[in-house]
PDB file of N, CA and C in Angstrom:
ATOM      1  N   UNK A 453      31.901  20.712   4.438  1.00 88.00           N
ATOM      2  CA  UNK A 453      31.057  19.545   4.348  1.00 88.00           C
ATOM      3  C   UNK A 453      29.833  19.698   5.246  1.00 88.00           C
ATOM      4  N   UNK A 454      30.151  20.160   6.634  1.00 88.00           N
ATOM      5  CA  UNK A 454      29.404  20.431   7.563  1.00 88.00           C
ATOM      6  C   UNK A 454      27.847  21.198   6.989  1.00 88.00           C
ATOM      7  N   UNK A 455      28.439  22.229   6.108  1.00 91.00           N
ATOM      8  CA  UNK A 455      27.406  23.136   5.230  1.00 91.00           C
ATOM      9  C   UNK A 455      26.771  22.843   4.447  1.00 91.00           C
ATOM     10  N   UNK A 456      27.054  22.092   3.557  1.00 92.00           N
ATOM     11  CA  UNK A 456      26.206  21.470   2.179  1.00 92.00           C
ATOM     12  C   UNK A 456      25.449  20.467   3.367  1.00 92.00           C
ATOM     13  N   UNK A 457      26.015  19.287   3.843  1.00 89.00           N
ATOM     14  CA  UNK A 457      24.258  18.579   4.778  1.00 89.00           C
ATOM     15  C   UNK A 457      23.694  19.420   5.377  1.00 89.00           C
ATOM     16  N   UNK A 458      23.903  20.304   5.794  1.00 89.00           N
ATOM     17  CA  UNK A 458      23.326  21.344   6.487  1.00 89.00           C
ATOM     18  C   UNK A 458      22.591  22.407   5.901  1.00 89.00           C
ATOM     19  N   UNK A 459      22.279  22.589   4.815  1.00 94.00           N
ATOM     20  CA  UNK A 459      21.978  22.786   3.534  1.00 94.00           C
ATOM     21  C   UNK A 459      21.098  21.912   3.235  1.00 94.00           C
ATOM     22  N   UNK A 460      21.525  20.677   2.943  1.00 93.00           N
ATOM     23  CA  UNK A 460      20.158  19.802   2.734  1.00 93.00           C
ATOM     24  C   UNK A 460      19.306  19.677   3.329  1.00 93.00           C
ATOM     25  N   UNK A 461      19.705  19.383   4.702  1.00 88.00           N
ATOM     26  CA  UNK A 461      18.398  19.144   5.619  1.00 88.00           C
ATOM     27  C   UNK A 461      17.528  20.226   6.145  1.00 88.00           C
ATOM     28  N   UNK A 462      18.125  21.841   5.582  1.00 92.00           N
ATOM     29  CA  UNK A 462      17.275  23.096   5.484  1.00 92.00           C
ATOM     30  C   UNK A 462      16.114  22.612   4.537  1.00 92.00           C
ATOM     31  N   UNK A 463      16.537  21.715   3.279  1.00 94.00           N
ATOM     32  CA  UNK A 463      15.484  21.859   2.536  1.00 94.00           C
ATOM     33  C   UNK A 463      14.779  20.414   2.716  1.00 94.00           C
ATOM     34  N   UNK A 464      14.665  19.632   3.766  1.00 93.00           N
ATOM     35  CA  UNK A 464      14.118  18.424   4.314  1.00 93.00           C
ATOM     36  C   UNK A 464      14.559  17.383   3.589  1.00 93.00           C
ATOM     37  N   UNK A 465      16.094  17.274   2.896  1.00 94.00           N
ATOM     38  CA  UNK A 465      16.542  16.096   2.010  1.00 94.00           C
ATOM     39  C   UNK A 465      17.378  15.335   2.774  1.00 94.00           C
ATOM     40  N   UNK A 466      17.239  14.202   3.257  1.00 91.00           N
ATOM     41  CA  UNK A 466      18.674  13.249   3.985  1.00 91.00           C
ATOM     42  C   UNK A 466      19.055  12.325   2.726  1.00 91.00           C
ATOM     43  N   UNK A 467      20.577  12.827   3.058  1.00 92.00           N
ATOM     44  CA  UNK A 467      21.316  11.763   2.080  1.00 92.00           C
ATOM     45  C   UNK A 467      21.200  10.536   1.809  1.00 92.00           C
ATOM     46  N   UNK A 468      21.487  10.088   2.924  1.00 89.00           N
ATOM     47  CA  UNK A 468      21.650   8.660   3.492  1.00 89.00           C
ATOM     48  C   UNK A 468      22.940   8.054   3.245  1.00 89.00           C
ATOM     49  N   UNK A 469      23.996   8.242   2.347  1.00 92.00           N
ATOM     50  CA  UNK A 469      25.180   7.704   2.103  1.00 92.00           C
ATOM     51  C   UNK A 469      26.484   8.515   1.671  1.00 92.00           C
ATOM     52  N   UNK A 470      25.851   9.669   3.361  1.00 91.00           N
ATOM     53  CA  UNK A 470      27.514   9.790   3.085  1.00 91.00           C
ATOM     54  C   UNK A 470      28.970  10.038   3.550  1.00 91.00           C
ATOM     55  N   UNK A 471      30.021   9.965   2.469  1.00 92.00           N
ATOM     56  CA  UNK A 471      31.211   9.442   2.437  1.00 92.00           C
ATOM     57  C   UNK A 471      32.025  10.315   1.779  1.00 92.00           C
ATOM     58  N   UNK A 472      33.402  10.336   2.101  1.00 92.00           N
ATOM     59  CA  UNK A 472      33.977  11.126   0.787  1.00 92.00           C
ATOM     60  C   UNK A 472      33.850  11.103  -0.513  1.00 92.00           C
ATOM     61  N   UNK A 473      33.811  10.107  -0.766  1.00 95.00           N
ATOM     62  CA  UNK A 473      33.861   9.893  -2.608  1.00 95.00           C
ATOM     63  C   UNK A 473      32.605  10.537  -2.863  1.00 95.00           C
ATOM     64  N   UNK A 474      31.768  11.006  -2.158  1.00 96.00           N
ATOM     65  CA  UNK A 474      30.511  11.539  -2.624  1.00 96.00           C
ATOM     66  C   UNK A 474      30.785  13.515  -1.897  1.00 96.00           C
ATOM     67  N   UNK A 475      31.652  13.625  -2.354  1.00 96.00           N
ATOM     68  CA  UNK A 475      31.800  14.974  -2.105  1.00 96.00           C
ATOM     69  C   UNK A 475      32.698  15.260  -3.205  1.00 96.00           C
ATOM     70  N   UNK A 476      32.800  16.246  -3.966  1.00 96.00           N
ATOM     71  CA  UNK A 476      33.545  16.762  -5.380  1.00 96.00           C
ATOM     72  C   UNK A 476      33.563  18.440  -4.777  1.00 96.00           C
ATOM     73  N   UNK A 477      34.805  18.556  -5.734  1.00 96.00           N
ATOM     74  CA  UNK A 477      34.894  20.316  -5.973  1.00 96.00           C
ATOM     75  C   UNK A 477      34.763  20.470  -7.201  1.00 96.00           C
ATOM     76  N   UNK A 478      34.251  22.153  -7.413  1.00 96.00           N
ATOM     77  CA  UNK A 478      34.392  22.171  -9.190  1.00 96.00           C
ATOM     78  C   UNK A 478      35.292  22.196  -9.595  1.00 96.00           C
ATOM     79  N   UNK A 479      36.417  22.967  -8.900  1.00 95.00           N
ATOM     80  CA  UNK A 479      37.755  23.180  -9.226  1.00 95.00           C
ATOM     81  C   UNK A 479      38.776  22.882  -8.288  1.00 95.00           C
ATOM     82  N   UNK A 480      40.680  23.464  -8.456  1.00 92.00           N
ATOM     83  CA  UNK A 480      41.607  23.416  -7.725  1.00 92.00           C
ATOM     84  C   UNK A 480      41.591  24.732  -6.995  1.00 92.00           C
ATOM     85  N   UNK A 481      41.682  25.007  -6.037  1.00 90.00           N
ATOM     86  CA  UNK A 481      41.862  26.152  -5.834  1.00 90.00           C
ATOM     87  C   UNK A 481      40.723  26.693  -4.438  1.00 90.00           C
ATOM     88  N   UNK A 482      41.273  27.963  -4.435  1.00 90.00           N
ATOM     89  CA  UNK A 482      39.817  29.102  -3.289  1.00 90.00           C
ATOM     90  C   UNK A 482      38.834  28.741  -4.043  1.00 90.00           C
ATOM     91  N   UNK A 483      38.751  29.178  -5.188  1.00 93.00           N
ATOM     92  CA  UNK A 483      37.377  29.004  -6.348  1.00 93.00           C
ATOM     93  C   UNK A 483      36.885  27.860  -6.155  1.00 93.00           C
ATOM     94  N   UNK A 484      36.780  27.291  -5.862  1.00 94.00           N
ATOM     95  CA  UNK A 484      36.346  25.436  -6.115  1.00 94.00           C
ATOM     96  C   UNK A 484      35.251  25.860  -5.258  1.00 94.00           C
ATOM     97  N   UNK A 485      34.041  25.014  -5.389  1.00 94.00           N
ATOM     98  CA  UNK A 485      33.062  24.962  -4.566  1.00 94.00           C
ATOM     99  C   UNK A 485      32.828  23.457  -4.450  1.00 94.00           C
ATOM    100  N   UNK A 486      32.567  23.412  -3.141  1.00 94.00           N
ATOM    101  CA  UNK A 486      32.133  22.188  -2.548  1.00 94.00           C
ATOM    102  C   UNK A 486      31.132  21.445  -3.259  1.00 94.00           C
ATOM    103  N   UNK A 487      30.556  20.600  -3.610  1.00 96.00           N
ATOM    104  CA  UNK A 487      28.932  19.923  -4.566  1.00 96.00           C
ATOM    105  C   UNK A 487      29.266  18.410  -3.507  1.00 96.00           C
ATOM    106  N   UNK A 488      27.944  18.051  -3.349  1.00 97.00           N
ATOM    107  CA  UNK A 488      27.800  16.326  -2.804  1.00 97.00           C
ATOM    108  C   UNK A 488      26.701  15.740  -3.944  1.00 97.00           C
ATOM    109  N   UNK A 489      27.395  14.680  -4.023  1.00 97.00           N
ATOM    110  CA  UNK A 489      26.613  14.078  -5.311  1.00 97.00           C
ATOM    111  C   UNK A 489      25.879  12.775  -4.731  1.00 97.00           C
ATOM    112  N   UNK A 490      25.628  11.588  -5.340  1.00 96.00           N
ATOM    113  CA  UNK A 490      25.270  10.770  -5.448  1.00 96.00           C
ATOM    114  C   UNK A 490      24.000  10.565  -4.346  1.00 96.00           C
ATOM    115  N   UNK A 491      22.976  11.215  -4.567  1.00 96.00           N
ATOM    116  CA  UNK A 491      22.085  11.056  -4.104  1.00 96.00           C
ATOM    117  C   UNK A 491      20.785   9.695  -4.171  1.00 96.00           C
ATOM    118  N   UNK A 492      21.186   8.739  -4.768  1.00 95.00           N
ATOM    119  CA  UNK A 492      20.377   7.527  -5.051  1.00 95.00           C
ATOM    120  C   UNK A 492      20.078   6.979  -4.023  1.00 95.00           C
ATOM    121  N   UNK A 493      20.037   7.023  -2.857  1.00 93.00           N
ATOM    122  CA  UNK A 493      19.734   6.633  -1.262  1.00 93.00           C
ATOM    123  C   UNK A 493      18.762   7.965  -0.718  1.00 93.00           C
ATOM    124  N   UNK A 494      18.912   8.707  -1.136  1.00 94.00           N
ATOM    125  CA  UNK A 494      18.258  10.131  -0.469  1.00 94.00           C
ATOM    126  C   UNK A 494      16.649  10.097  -0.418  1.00 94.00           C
ATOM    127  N   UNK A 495      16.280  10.803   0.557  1.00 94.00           N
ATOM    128  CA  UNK A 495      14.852  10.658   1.254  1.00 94.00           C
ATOM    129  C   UNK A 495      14.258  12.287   1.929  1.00 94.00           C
ATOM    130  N   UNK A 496      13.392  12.342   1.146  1.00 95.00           N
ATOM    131  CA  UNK A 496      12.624  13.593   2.224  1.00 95.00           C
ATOM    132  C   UNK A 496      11.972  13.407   3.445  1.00 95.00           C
ATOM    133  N   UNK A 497      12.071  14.416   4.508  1.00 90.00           N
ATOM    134  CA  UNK A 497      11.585  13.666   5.595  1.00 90.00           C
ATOM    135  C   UNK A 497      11.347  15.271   6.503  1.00 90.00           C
ATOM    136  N   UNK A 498      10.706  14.792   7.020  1.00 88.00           N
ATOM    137  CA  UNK A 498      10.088  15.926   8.019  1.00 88.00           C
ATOM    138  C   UNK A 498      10.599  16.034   9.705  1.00 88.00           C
ATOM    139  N   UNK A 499      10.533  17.277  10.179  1.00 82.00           N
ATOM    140  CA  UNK A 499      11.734  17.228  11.233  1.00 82.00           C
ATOM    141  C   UNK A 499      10.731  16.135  12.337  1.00 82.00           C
ATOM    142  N   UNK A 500      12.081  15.664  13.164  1.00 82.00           N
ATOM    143  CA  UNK A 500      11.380  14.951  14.356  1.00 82.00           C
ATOM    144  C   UNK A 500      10.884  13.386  13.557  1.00 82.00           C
ATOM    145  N   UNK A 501      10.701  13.573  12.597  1.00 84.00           N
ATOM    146  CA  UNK A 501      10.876  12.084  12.078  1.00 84.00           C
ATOM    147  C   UNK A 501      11.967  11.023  11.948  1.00 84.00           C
ATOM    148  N   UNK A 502      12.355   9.675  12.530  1.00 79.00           N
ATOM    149  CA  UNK A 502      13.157   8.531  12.615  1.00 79.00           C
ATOM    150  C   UNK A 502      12.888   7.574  11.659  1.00 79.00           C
ATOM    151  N   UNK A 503      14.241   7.245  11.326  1.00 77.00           N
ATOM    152  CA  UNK A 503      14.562   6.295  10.278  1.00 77.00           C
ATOM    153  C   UNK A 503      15.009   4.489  10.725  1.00 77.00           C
ATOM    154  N   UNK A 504      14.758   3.584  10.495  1.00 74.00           N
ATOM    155  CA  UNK A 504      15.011   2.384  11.422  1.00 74.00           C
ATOM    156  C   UNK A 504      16.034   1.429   9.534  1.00 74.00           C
ATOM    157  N   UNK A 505      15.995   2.158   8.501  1.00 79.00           N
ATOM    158  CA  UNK A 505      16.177   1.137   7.281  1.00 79.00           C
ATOM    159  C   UNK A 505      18.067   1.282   7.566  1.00 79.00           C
ATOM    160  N   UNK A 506      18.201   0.343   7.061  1.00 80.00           N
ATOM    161  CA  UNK A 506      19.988  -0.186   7.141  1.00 80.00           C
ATOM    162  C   UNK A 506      20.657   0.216   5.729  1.00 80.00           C
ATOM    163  N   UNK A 507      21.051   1.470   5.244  1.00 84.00           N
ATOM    164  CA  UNK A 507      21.120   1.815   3.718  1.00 84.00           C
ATOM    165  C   UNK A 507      22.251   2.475   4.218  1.00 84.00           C
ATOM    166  N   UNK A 508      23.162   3.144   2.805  1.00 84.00           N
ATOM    167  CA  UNK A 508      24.353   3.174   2.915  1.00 84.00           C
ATOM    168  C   UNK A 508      25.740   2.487   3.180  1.00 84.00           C
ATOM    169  N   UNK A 509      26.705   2.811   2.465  1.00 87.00           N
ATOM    170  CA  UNK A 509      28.386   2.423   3.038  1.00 87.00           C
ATOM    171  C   UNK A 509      28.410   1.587   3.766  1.00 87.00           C
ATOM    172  N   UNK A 510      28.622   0.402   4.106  1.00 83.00           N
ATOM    173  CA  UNK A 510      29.191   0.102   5.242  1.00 83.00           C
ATOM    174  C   UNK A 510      29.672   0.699   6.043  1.00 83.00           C
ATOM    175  N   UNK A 511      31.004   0.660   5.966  1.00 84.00           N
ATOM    176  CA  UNK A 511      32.084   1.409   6.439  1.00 84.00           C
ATOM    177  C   UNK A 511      31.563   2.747   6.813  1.00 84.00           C
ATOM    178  N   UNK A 512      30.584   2.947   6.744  1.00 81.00           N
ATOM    179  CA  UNK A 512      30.408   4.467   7.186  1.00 81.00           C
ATOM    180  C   UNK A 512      28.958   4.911   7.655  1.00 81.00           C
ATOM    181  N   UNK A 513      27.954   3.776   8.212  1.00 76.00           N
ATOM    182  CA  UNK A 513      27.100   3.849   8.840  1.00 76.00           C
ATOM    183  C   UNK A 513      27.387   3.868  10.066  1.00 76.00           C
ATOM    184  N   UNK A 514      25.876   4.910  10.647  1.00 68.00           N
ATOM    185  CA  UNK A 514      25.637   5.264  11.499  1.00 68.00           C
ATOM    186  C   UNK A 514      25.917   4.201  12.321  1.00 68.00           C
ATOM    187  N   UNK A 515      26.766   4.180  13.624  1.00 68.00           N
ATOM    188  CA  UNK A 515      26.902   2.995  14.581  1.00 68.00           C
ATOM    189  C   UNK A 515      25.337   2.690  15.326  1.00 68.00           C
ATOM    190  N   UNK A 516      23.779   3.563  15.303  1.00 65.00           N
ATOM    191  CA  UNK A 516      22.866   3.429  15.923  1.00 65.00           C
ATOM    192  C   UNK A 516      22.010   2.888  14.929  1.00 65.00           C
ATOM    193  N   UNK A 517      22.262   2.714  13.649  1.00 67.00           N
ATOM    194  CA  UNK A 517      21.404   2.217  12.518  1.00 67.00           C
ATOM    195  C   UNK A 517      21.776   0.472  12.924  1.00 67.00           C
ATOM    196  N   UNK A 518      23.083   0.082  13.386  1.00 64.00           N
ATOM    197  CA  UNK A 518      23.186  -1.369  13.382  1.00 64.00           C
ATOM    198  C   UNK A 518      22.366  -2.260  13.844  1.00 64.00           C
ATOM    199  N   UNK A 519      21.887  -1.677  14.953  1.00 62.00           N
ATOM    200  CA  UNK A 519      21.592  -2.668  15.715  1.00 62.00           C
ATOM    201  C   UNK A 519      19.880  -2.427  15.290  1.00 62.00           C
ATOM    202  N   UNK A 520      19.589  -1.517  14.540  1.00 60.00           N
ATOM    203  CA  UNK A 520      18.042  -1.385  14.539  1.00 60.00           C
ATOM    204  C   UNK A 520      17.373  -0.386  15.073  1.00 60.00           C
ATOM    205  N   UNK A 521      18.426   0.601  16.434  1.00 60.00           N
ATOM    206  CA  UNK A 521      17.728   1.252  16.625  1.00 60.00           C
ATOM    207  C   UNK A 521      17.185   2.759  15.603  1.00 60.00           C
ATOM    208  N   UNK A 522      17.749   2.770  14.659  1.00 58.00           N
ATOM    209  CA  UNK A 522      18.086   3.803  13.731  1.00 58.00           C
ATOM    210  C   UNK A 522      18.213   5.130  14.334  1.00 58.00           C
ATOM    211  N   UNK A 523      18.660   6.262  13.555  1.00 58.00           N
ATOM    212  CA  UNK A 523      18.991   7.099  14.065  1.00 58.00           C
ATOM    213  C   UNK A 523      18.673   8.847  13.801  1.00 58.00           C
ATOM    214  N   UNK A 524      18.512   9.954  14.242  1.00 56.00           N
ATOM    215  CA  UNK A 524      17.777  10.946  14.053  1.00 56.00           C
ATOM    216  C   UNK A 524      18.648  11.793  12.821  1.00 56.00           C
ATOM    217  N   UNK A 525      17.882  12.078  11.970  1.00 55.00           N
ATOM    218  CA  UNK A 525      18.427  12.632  10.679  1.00 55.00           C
ATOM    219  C   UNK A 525      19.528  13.944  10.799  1.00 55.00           C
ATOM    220  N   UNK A 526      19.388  14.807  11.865  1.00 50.00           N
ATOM    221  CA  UNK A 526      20.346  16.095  12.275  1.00 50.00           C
ATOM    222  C   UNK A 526      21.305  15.932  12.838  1.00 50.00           C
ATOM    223  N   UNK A 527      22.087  14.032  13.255  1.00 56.00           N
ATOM    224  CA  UNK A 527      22.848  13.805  13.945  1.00 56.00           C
ATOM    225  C   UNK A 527      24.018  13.949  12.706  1.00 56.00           C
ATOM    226  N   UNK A 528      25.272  14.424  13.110  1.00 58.00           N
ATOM    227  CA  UNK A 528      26.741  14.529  12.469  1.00 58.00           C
ATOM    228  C   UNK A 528      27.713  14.098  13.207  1.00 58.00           C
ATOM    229  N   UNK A 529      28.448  12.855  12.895  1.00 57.00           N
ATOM    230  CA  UNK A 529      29.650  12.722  14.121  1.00 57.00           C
ATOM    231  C   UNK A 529      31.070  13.381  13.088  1.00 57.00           C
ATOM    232  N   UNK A 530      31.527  13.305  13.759  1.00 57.00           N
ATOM    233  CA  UNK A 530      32.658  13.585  12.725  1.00 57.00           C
ATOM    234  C   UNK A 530      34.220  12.634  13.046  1.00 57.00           C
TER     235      UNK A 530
END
């Protein structure tokens, strides 16, 4: 999982919403490859640039987006 956002934000794309249900394999198995889907929140953005908008999951926002302060796009908690 770590790899595919990490992956995206090589190519300056933030998700913005995500969650498990937005992660799929192709298959069962070694073979399966990882894919993250549902990109309808997603935003290009340039490094060193901050986000302050309240988008995504509930349940699974950034705890620094709450209050307003928003939060830096390369951050991952796990």
């Amino acid at each position: 999982m770590v790899g595919v956002v990490h992956h995206c934000q090589e190519l300056g794309v933030m998700h913005r919403d995500l969650k498990p249900e937005n992660f799929l394999l192709t298959s069962k198995g070694p073979e399966g490859e990882l894919k993250l889907t549902d990109f309808g929140l997603g935003v290009f953005f340039k490094p060193g640039e901050r986000f302050r908008d309240l988008v995504g999951s509930p349940y699974y926002v950034a705890p620094g987006q709450e209050g307003g302060r928003g939060c830096l796009p390369w951050r991952l908690s796990l």
